[in-house]
GROMACS .gro file of C-alpha atoms in nm:
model
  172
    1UNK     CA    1  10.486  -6.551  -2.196
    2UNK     CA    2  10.717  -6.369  -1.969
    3UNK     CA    3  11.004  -6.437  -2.208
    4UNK     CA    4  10.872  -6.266  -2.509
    5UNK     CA    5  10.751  -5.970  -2.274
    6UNK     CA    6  11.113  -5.908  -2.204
    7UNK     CA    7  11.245  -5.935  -2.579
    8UNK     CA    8  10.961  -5.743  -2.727
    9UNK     CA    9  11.016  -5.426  -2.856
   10UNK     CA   10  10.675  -5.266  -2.744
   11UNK     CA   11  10.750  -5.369  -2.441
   12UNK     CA   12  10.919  -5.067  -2.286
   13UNK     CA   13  10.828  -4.928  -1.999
   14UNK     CA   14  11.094  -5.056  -1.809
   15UNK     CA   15  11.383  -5.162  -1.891
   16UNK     CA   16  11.462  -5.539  -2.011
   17UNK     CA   17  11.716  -5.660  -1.720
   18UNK     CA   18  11.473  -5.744  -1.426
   19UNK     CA   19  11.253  -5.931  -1.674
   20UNK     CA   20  11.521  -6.091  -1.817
   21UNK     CA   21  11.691  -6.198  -1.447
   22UNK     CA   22  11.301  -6.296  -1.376
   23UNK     CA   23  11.335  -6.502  -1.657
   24UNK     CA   24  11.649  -6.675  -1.580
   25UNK     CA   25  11.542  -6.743  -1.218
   26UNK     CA   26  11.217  -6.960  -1.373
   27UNK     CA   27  11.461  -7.108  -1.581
   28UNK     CA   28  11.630  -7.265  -1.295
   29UNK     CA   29  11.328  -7.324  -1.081
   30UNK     CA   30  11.186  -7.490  -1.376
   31UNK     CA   31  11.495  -7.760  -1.419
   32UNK     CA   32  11.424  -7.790  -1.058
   33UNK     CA   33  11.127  -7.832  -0.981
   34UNK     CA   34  10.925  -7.886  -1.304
   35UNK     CA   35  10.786  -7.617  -1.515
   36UNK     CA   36  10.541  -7.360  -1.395
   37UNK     CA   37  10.181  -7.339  -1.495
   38UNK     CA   38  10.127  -6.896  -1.479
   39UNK     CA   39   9.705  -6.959  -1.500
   40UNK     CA   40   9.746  -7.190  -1.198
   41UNK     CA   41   9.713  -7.035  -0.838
   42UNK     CA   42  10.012  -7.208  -0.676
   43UNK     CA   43  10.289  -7.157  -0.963
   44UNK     CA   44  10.135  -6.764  -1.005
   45UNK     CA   45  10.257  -6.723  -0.597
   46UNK     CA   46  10.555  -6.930  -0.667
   47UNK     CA   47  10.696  -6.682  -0.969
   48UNK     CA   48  10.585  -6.326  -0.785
   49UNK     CA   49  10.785  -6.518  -0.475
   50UNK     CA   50  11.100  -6.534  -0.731
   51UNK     CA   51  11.059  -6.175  -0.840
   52UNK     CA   52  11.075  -6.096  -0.451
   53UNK     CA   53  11.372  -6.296  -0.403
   54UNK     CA   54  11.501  -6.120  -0.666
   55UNK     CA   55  11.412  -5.784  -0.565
   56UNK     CA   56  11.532  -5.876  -0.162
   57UNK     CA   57  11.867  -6.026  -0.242
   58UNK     CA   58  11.978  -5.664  -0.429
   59UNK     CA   59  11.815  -5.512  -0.195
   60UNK     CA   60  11.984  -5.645   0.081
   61UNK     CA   61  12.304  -5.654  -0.149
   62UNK     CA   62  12.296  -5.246  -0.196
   63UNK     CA   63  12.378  -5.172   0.201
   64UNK     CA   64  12.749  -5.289   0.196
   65UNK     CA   65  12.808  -5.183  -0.098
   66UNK     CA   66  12.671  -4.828   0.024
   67UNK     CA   67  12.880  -4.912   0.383
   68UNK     CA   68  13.208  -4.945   0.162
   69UNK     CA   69  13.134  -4.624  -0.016
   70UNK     CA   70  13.051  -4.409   0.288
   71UNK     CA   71  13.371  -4.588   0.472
   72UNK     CA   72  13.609  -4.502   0.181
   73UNK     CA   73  13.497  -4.138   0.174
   74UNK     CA   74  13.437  -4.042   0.514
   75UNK     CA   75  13.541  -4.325   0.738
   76UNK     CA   76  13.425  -4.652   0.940
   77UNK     CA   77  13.182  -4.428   1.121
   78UNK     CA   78  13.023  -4.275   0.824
   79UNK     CA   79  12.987  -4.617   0.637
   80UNK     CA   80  12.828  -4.752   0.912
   81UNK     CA   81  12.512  -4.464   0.938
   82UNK     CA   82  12.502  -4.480   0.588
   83UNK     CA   83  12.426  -4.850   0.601
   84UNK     CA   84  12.173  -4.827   0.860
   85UNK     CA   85  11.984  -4.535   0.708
   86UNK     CA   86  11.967  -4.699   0.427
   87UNK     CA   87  11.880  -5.035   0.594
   88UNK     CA   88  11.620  -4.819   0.731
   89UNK     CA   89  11.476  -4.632   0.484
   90UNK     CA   90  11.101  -4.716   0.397
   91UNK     CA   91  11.135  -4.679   0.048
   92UNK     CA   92  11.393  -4.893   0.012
   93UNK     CA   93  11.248  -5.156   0.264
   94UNK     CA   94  10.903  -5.150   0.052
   95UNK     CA   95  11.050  -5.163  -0.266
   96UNK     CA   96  11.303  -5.431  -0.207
   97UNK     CA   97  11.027  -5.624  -0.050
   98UNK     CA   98  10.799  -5.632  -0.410
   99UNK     CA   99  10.953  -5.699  -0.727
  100UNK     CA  100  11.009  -5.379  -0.848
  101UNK     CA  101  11.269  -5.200  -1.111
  102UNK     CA  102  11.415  -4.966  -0.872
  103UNK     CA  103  11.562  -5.231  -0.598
  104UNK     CA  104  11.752  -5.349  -0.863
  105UNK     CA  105  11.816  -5.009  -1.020
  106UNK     CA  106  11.965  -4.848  -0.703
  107UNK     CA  107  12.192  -5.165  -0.649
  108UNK     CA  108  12.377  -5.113  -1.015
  109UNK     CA  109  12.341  -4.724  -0.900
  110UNK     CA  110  12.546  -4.753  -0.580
  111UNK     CA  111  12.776  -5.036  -0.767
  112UNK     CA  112  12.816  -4.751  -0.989
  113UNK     CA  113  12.892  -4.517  -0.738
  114UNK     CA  114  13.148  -4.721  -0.579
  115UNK     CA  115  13.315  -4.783  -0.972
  116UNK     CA  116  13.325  -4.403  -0.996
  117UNK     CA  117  13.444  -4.285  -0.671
  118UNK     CA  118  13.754  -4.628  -0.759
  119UNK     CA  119  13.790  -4.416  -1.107
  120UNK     CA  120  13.840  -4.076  -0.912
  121UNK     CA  121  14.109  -4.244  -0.652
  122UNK     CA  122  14.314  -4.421  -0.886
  123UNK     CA  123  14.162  -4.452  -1.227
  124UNK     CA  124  14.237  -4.823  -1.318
  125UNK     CA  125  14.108  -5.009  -1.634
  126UNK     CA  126  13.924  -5.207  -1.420
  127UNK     CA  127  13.748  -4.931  -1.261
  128UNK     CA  128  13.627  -4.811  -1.570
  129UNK     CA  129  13.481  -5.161  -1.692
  130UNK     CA  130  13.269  -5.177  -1.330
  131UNK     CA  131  13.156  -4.816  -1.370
  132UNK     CA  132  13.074  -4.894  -1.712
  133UNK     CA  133  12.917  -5.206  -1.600
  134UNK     CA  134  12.723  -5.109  -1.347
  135UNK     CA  135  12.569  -4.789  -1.580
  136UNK     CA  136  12.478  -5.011  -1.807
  137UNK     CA  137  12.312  -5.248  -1.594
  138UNK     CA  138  12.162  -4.978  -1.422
  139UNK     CA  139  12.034  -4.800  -1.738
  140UNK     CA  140  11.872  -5.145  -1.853
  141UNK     CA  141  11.683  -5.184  -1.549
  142UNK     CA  142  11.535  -4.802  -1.535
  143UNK     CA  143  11.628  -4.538  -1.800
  144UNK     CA  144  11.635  -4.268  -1.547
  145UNK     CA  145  12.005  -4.408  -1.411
  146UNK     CA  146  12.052  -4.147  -1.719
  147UNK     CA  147  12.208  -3.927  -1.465
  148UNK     CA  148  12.452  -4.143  -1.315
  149UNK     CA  149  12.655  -3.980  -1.678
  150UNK     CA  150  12.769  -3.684  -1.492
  151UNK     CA  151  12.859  -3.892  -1.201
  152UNK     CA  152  13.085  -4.072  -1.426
  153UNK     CA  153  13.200  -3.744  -1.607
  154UNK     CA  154  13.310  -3.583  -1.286
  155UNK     CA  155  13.506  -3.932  -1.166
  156UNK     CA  156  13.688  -3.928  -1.473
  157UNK     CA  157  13.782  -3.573  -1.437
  158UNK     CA  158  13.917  -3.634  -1.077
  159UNK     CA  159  14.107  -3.961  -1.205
  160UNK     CA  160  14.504  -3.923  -1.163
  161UNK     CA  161  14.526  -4.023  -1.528
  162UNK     CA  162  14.401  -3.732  -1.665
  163UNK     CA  163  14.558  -3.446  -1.808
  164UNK     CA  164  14.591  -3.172  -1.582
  165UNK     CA  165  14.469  -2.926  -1.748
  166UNK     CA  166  14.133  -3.075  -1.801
  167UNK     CA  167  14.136  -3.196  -1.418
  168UNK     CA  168  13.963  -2.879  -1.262
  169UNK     CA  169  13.810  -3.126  -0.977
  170UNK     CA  170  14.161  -3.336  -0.918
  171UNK     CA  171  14.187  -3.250  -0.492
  172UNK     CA  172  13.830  -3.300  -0.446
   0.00000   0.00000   0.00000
């Protein structure tokens, strides 16, 4: 079953969070709707549909969050290309459309992104729990959000809380 795929230790080509959201998605459809039957035609369309859903709505989800970066960087202007390339972009189109580990990946990416560029502006607690977050979710849907780490590194070395003279990157 798809539930023991996720838990298993052998099973670990990708990471466990999109099976496990998969999971919790049946779950509910399940209570729903009545449980599904994986060998049968119909419920096999119904649970790739849920994937998709699942792969659309942080798809879809990843383009404000990219708007708010590009706006708090660079302007209203800025955050508004960025949006629409990315909107546009056929990788990101294709691979929100199936269920795939990297819609989801890039989502807890760019909510990483926006964590670390809050760390770098004012470095808040809270800041540091979404960047933290968001890595981790990130790293447990793909393992190569690995380099979001220096990402982080460089945030924290930017943040006003930091010493000064380990802040080489402060009036970035």
């Amino acid at each position: 079953s798809m539930t023991k795929a996720a838990e298993s230790q052998k099973f670990f080509m990708y990471g466990p969070l999109p099976m496990h959201l998969i999971n919790v998605v049946r779950s509910v459809y399940e209570w729903v709707s009545g449980p599904l039957t994986l060998s049968a035609r119909d419920d096999a369309t119904t649970y790739m549909l849920l994937g998709r859903s699942i792969s659309a709505l942080l798809g879809t989800a990843t383009i404000p969050v990219v708007f708010l970066i590009a706006h708090r960087l660079a302007g209203r202007a800025a955050g508004l290309i960025a949006a629409a390339l990315l909107a546009s972009a056929v990788l990101h189109l294709r691979d929100s459309h199936f269920f795939t580990v990297d819609a989801s990946m890039v989502f807890f990416c760019v909510v990483t992104w926006a964590a670390a560029v809050a760390v770098a502006d004012h470095g808040k607690p809270s800041a540091y729990i979404m960047a933290g977050a968001g890595f981790g979710a990130a790293l447990a849907c793909k393992y190569t959000a690995v380099f979001l780490v220096p990402l982080i590194v460089a945030a924290h070395l930017c943040s006003p809380g930091t010493p000064r003279s380990i802040r080489p990157f402060a009036p970035w």
